[in-house]
Coordinates of C-alpha atoms in Angstrom, one line a residue:
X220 CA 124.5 -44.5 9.4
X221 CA 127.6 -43.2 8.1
X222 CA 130.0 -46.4 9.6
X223 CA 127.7 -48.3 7.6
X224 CA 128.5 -46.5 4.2
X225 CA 124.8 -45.0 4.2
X226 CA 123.7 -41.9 2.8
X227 CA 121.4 -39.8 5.5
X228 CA 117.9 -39.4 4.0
X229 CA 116.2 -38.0 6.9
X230 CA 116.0 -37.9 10.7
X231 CA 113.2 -38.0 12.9
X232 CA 112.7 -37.2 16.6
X233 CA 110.1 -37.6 19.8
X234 CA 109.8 -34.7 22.4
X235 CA 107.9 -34.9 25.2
X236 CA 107.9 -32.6 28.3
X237 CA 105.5 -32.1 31.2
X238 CA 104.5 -28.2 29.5
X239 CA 105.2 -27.2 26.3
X240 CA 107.3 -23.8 26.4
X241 CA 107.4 -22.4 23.1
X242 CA 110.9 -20.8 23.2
X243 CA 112.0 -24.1 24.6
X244 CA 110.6 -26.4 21.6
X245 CA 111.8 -23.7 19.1
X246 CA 115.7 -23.8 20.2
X247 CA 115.7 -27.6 20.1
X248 CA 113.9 -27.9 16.5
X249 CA 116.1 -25.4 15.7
X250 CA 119.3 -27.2 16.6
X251 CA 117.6 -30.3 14.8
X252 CA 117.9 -28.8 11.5
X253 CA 121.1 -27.5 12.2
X254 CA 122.6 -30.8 12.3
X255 CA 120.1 -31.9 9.5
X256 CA 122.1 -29.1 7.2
X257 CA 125.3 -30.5 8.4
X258 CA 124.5 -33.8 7.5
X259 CA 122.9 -33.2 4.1
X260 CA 119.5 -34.9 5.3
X261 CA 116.1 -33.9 5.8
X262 CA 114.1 -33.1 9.0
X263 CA 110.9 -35.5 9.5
X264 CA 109.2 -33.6 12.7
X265 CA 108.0 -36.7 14.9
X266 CA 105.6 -36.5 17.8
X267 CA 105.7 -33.9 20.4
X268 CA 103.9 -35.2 23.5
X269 CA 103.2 -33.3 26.8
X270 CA 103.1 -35.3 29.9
X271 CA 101.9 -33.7 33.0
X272 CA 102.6 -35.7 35.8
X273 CA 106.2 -37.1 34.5
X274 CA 108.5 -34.6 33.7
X275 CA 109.2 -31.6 35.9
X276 CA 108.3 -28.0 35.1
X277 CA 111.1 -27.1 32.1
X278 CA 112.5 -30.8 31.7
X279 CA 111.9 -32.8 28.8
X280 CA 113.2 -35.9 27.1
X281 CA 114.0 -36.2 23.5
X282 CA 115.4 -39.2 21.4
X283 CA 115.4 -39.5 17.4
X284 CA 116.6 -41.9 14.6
X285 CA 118.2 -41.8 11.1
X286 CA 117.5 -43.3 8.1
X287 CA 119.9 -44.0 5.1
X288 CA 120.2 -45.8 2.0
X289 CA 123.7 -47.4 0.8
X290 CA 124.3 -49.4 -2.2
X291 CA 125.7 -53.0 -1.5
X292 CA 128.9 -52.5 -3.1
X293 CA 129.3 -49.7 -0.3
X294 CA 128.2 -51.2 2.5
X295 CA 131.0 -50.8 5.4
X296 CA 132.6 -51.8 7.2
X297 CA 134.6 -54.3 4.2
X298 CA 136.4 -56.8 7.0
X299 CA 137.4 -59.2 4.1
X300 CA 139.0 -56.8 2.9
X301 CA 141.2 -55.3 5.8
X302 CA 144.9 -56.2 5.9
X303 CA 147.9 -55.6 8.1
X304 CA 149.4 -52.6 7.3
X305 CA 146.4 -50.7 7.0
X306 CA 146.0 -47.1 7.8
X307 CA 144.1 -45.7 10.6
X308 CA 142.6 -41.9 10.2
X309 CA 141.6 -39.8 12.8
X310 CA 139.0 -36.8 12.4
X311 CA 139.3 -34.4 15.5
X312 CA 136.3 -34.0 17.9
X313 CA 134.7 -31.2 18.9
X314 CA 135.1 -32.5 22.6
X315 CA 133.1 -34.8 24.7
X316 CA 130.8 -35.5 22.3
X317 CA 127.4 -37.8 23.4
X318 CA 129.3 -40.4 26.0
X319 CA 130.6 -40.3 29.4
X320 CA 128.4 -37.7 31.3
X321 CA 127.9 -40.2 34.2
X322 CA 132.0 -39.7 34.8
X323 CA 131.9 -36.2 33.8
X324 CA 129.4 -35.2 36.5
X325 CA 131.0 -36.9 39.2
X326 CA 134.8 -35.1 38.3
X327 CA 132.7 -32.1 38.5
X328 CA 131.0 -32.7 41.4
X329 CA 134.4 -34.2 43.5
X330 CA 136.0 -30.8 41.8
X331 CA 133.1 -28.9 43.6
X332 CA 132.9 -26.8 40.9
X333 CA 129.4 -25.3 38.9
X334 CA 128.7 -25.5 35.4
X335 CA 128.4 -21.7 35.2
X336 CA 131.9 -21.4 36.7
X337 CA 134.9 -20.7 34.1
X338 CA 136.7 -24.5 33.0
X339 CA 140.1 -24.8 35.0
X340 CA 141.8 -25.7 31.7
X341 CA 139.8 -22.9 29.6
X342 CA 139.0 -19.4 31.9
X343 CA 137.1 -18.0 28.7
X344 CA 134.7 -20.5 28.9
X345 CA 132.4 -22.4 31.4
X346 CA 132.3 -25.7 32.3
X347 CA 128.6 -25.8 30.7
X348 CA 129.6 -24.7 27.3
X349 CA 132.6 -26.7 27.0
X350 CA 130.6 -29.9 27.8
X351 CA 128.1 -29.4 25.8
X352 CA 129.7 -28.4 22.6
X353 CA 127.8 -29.7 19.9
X354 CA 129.1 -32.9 18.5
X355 CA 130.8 -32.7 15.2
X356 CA 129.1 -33.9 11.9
X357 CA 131.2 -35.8 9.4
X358 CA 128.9 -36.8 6.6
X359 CA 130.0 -34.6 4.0
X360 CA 133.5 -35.0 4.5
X361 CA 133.4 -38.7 4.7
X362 CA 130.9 -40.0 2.5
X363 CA 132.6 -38.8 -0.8
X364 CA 135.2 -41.4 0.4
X365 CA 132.8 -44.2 1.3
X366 CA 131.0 -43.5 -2.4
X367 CA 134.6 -43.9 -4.3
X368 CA 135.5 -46.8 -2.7
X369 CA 138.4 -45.6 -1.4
X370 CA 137.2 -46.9 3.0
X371 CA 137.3 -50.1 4.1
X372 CA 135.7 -49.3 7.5
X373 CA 134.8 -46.4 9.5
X374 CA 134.1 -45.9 13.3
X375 CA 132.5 -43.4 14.9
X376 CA 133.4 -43.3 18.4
X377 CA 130.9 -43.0 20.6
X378 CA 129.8 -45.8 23.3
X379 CA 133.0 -47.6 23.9
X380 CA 135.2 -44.8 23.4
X381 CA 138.3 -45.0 21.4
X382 CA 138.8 -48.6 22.2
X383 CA 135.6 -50.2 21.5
X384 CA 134.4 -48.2 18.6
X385 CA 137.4 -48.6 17.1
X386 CA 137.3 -53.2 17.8
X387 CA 133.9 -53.3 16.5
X388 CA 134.8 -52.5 12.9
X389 CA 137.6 -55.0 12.8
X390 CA 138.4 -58.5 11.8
X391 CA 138.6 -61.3 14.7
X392 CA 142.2 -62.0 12.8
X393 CA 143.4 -57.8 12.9
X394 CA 144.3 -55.6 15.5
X395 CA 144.7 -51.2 15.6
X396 CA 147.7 -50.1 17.0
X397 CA 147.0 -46.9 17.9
X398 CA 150.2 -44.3 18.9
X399 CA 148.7 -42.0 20.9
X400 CA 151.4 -39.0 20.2
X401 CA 149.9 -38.5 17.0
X402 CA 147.9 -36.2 18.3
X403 CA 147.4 -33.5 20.9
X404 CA 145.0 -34.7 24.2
X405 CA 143.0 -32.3 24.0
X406 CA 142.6 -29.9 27.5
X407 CA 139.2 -31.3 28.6
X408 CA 140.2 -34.4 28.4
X409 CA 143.9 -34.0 30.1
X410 CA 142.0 -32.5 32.8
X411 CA 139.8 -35.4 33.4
X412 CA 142.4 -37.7 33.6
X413 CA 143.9 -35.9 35.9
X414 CA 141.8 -34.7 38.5
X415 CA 139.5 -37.6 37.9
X416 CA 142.4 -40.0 38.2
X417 CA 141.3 -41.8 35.1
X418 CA 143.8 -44.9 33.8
X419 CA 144.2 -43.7 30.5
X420 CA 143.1 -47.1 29.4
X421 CA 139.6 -46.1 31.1
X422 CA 139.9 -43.0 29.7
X423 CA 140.1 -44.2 26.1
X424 CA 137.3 -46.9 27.0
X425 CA 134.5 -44.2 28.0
X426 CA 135.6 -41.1 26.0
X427 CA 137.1 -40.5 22.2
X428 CA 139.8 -38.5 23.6
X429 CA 139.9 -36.2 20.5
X430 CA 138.9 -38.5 18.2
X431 CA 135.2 -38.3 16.6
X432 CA 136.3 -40.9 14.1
X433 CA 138.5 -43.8 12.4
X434 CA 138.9 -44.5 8.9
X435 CA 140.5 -47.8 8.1
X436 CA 142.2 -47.1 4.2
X437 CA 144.2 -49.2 2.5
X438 CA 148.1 -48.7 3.1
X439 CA 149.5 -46.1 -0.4
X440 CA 145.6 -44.8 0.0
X441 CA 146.7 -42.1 2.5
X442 CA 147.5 -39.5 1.3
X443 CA 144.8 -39.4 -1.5
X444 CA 142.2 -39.8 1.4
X445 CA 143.7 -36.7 3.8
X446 CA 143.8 -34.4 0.6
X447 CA 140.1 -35.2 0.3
X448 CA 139.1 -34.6 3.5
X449 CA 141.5 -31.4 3.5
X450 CA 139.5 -30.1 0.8
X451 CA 136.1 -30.5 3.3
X452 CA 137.9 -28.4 6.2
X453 CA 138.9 -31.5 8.1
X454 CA 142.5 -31.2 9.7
X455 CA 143.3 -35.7 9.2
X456 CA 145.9 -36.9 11.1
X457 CA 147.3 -40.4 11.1
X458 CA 147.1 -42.4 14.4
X459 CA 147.9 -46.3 13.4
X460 CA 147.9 -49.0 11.3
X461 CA 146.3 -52.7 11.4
X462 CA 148.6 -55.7 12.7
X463 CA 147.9 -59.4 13.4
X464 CA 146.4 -59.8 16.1
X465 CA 147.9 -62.8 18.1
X466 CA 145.1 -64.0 19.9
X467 CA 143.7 -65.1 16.7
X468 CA 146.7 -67.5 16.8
X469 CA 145.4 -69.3 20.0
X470 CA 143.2 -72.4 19.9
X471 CA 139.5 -71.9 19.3
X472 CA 138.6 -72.7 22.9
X473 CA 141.3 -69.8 23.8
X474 CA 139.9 -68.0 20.9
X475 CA 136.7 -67.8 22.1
X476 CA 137.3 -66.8 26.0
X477 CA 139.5 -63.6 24.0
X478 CA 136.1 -62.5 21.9
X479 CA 134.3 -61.9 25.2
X480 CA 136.7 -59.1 26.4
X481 CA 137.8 -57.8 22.3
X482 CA 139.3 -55.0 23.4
X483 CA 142.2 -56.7 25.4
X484 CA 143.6 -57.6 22.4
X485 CA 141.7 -55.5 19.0
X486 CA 142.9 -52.3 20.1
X487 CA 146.7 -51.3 21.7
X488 CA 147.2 -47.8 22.7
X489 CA 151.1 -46.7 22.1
X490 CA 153.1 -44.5 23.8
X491 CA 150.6 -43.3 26.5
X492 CA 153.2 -42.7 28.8
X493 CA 155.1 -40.5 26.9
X494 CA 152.0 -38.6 25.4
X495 CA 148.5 -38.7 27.8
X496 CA 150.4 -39.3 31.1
X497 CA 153.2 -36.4 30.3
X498 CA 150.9 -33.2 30.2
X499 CA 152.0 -29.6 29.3
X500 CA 149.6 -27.7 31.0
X501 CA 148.8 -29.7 34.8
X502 CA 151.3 -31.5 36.9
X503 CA 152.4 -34.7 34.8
X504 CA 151.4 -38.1 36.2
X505 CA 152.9 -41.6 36.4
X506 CA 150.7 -44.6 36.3
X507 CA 151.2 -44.8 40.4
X508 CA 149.2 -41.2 40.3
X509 CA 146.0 -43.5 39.7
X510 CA 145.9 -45.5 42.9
X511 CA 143.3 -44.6 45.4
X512 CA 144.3 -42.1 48.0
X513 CA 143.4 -42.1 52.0
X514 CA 139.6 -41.3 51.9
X515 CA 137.6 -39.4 54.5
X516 CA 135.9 -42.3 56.3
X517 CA 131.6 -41.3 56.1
X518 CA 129.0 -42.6 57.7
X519 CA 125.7 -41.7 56.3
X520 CA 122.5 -42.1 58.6
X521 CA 119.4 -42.6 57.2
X522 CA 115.9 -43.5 57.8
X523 CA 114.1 -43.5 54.9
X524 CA 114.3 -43.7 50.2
X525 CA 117.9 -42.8 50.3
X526 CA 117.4 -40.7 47.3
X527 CA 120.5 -37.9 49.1
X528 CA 122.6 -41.2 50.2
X529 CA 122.7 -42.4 46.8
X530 CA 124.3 -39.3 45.5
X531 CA 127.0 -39.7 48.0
X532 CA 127.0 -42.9 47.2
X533 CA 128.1 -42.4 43.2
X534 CA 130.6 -39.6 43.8
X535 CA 132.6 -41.4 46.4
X536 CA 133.3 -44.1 43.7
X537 CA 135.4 -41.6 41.9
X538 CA 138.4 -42.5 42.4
X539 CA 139.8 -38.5 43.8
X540 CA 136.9 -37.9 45.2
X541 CA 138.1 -37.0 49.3
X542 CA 135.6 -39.3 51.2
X543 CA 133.7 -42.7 51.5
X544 CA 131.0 -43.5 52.3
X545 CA 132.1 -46.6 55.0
X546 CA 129.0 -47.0 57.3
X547 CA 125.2 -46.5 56.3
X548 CA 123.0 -46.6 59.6
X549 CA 119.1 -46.2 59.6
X550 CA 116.9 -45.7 62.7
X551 CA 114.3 -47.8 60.6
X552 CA 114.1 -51.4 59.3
X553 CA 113.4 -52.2 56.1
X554 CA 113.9 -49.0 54.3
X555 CA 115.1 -48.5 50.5
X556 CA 118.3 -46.6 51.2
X557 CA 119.6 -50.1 53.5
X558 CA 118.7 -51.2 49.9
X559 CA 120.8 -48.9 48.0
X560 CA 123.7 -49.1 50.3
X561 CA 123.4 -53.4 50.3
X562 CA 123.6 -53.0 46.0
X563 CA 126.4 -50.5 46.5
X564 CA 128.2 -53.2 48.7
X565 CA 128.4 -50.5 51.5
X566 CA 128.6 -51.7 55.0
X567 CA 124.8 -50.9 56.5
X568 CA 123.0 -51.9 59.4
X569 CA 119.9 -50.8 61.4
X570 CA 119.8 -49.6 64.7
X571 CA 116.1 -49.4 66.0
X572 CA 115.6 -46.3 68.0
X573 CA 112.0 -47.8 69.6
X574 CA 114.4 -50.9 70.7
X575 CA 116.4 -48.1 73.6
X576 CA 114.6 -47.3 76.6
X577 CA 115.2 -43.5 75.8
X578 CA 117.8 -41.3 73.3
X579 CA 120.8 -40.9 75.7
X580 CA 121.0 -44.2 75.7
X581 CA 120.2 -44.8 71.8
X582 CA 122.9 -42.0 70.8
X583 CA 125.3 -43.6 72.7
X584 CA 125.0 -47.0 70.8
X585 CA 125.3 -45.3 67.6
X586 CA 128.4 -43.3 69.0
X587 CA 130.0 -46.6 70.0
X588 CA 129.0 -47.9 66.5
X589 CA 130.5 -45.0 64.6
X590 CA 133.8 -45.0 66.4
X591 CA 134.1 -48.8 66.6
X592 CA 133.9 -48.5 62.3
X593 CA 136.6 -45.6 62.5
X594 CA 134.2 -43.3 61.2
X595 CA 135.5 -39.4 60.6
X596 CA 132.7 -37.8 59.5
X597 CA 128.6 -38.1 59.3
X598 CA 125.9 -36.6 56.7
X599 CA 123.0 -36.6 57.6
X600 CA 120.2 -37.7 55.2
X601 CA 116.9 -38.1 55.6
X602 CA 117.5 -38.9 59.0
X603 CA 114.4 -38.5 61.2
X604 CA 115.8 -37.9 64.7
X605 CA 117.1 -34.9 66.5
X606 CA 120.3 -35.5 67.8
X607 CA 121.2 -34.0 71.3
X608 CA 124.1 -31.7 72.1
X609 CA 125.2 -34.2 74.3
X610 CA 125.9 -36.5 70.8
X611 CA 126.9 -33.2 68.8
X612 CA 129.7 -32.1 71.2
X613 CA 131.1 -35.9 70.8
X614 CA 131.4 -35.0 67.2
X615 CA 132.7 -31.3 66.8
X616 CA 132.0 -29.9 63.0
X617 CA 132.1 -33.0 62.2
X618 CA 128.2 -33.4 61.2
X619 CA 126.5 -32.1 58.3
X620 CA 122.9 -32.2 57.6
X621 CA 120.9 -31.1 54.3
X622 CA 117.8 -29.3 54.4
X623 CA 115.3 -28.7 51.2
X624 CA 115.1 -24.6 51.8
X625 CA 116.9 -22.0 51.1
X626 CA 118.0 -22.2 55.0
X627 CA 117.0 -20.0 57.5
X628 CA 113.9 -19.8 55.1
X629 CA 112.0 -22.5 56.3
X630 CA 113.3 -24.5 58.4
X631 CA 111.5 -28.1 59.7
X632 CA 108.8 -30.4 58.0
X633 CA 106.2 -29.5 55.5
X634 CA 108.8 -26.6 53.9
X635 CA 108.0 -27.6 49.8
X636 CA 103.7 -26.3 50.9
X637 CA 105.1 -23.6 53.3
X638 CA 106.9 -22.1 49.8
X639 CA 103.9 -22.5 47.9
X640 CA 101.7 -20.8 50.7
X641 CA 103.7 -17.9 50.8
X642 CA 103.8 -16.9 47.0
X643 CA 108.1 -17.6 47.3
X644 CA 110.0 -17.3 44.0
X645 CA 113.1 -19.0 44.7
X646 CA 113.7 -22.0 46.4
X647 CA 116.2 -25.0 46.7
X648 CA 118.1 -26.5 49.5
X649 CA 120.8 -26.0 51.8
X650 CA 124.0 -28.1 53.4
X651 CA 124.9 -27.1 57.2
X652 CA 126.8 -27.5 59.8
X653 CA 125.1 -29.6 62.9
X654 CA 126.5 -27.7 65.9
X655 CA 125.9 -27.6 69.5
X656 CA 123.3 -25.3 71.4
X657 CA 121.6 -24.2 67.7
X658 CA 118.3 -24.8 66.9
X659 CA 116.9 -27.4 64.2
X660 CA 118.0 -26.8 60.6
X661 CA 120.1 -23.9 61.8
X662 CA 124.1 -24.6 61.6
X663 CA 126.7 -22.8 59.7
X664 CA 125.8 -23.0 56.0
X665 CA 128.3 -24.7 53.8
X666 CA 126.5 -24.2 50.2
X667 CA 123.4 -23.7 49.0
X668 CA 121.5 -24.8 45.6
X669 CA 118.3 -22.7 44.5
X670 CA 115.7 -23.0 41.7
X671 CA 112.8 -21.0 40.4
X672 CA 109.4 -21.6 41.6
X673 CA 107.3 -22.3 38.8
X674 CA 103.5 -21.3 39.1
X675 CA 101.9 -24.6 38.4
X676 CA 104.6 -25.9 40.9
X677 CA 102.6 -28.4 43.7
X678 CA 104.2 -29.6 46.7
X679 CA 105.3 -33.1 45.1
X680 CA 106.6 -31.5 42.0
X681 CA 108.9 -28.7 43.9
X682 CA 110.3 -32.1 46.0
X683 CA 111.1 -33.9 42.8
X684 CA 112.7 -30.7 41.5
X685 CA 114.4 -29.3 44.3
X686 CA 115.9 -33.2 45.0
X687 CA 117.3 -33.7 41.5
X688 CA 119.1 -30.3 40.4
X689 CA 119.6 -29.2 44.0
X690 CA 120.0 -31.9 46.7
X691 CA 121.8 -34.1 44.6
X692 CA 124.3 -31.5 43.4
X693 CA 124.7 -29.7 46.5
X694 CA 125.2 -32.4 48.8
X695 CA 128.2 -34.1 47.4
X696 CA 130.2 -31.2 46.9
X697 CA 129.9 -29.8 50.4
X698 CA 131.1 -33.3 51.4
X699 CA 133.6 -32.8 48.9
X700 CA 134.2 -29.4 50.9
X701 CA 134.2 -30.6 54.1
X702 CA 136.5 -33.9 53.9
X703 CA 139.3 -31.4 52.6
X704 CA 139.7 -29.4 55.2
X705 CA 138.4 -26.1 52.6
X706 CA 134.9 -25.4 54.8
X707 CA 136.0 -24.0 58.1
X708 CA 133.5 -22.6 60.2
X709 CA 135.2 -18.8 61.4
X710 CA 133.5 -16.9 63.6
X711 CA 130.4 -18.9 63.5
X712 CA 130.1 -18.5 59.4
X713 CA 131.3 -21.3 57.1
X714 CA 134.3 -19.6 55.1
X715 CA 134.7 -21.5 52.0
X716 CA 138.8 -22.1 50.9
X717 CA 139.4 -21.7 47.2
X718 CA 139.3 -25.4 45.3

């Protein structure tokens, strides 16, 4: 509400969650009213709804609103009233902030790195508690300003990033220029563009880069503004001005094809190569750093949902991730991962197993397939057919199969009720090795993932749970793993390289 010159009156919220846990409600009411303190506004409890059925044991969904109350002659932002030369003013964020956890999660992931373990850029702190610092607050600073009329528009960057947060406030005829050596990159986000092999212009499109928000003042209005928001602990730094935009010089037919893509022409970033792409503390980088290197070439064979193939599917697309997924076979027709791989515009194909007169002569088909597609590696996922040594030995550690069990626990079919029957307390899954001469579901282990077993736990909700913050965590980062060379198998154990 602030970007619109509103006051916060209050904030409401919805909770729901499979089961109630008491400590669990408590800490997130709790960090409700903190913010509520910061922002100067009340705390409205909404509805609190448990859901049996829906969420998994110890997940829950929240969501909330805000209301607030401006006067007219405050509303912002005032685009009549913005004029080249204006100031831009930048508030520091506290980090990430609410957007661009999709991208985050698959850096991590491609990084094969936990959120317990310490942050490459920050060793006194894990990658959890960086990541989800709380984001900052800025209604008391800020809405003295707004109240004496001294802002003509503010931005709060969120969805968008820097770029688009900052082009929705402005004027068709007005463009930010934005010098990006005005401040300090913060480490998180240096070390996303690095080992995430952002473009910076990306970067600044999903993230705010350091910047939790832009206050457009009127040029001479500086330095009365920073002194304000000195005196409410903010550290304001100037980071651009407005300037004519030209595309609002171009015919209306041109002028209308530029207002589809505004931030092409609303928002220019200075200086980026001698600021974001020159870091201090990792190796620096040129814009050729951000083309796509040589990828591990995957096939991924399936035969069912493609719940595991989808996972592999979204951290390939990062740009440093080490493989691709290049082939996507299924032993049955018509099943959703074909699907997923089809929407992901993945090469896929079926090969019918009950079309060869017997497996020698199936295997060897798919062999022919795979090395006619210049495939390098295979994952196995969901795949329903047990592969002979004679097929193994054609592909030398160069197979890897996941398993929902905390391997050699359990191994085969019906493990999720096998876990329940035996009063288990831990469980989760496990990435191997497919070698020669070992029985099912017994390879060299690469990594494990393992969760608590919950006592109201029932077969299909242990699947659901062990799938979402095991499988799909676990998977992509032994890929990861394996595609560079760091999971060597050593005397008949997996010895994991340092990454």
């Amino acid at each position: 509400v602030v970007p619109h010159g509103a006051e916060p009156i209050f904030f409401t919220d919805y909770y729901a969650t499979g089961k109630q846990r008491v400590a669990q409600t408590v800490a997130i009411v709790k960090g409700m009213g903190e913010g509520c303190i910061q922002a100067g506004c009340s705390l409205f409890p909404g509805e609190k709804a448990e859901l049996p059925g829906i969420f998994p044991r110890g997940e829950f969904d929240m969501a909330g609103f805000a209301v607030g109350a401006a006067d007219r002659s405050t509303v912002l932002p005032k685009k009549d009233a913005m004029q080249e030369g204006d100031v831009l003013i930048g508030l520091a964020s506290s980090g990430i902030h609410a957007n661009g956890f999709s991208l985050v999660r698959r850096v991590i992931a491609s990084q094969g790195l936990s959120y317990n373990a310490p942050a490459p850029f920050d060793a006194s702190r894990s990658l959890g508690d960086v990541f989800l610092t709380p984001t900052r607050i800025y209604v008391k600073a800020v809405m003295p300003l707004c109240n004496g009329g001294m802002l003509k528009g503010a931005a709060h960057i969120a969805a968008g990033g820097l770029l688009e947060s900052v082009a929705k406030i402005l004027p068709v005829n007005l463009m930010a220029r934005i010098d990006t050596t005005a401040w300090e990159l913060p480490a998180v986000f240096r070390w996303l563009l690095e080992v995430g092999r952002i473009e910076p212009r990306e970067l600044a499109r999903t993230f705010n880069c350091g910047v939790g928000m832009v206050l457009v003042v009127a040029q001479g209005d500086e330095t009365a503004v920073m002194q304000e928001l000195s005196n409410h602990g903010e550290e304001p730094f100037v980071i651009g001005q407005l300037a004519v935009n030209d595309a609002s010089r171009k015919s209306s037919s041109e002028m209308s094809q530029s207002m589809t893509k505004p931030t092409r022409s609303r928002v220019k970033l200075d200086n980026i190569e001698a600021s974001w792409l020159k870091t201090t503390r990792f190796t620096s980088l040129t814009a050729d750093d951000f083309q796509n290197t040589r990828k591990v070439r995957t096939a991924v064979l399936i035969s069912g949902t493609g719940t595991n193939l989808q996972a592999l599917i979204d951290c390939c697309r990062l740009p440093t991730f080490p493989a691709e997924v290049s082939l996507v076979v299924s032993n049955v027709p018509g099943v959703g991962g074909l699907e997923r791989a089809a929407a992901a515009k993945v090469p896929h194909m079926t090969l019918n197993h009950k079309e060869f007169p017997d497996r020698s002569s199936f295997e060897g088909a798919l062999h022919d397939i795979l090395v006619r597609n210049n495939i390098q590696l295979i994952c196995l996922a969901g795949f329903m057919r047990i592969l002979t040594d004679e097929f193994v030995c054609k592909w030398p550690n160069k197979i890897i199969n996941i398993h929902p069990s905390l391997l050699p626990a359990f191994p085969g079919l019906n493990c999720h009720r096998r876990v329940l029957e035996k009063g288990v307390k831990v469980t989760g899954c496990t990435v191997h090795y497919v070698t020669a001469g070992d029985h099912v579901d017994c390879g060299p282990i690469i990594i494990q993932e393992a969760i608590p077993v919950e006592d109201d736990d029932t077969p299909e909700s242990l699947t659901e749970r062990v799938k979402v913050h095991c499988e799909w965590k676990a998977y992509p980062r032994a890929l990861a793993l394996v595609a560079e060379g760091k999971a060597p198998i050593v005397d008949g154990k997996v010895k994991i390289e340092a990454y």
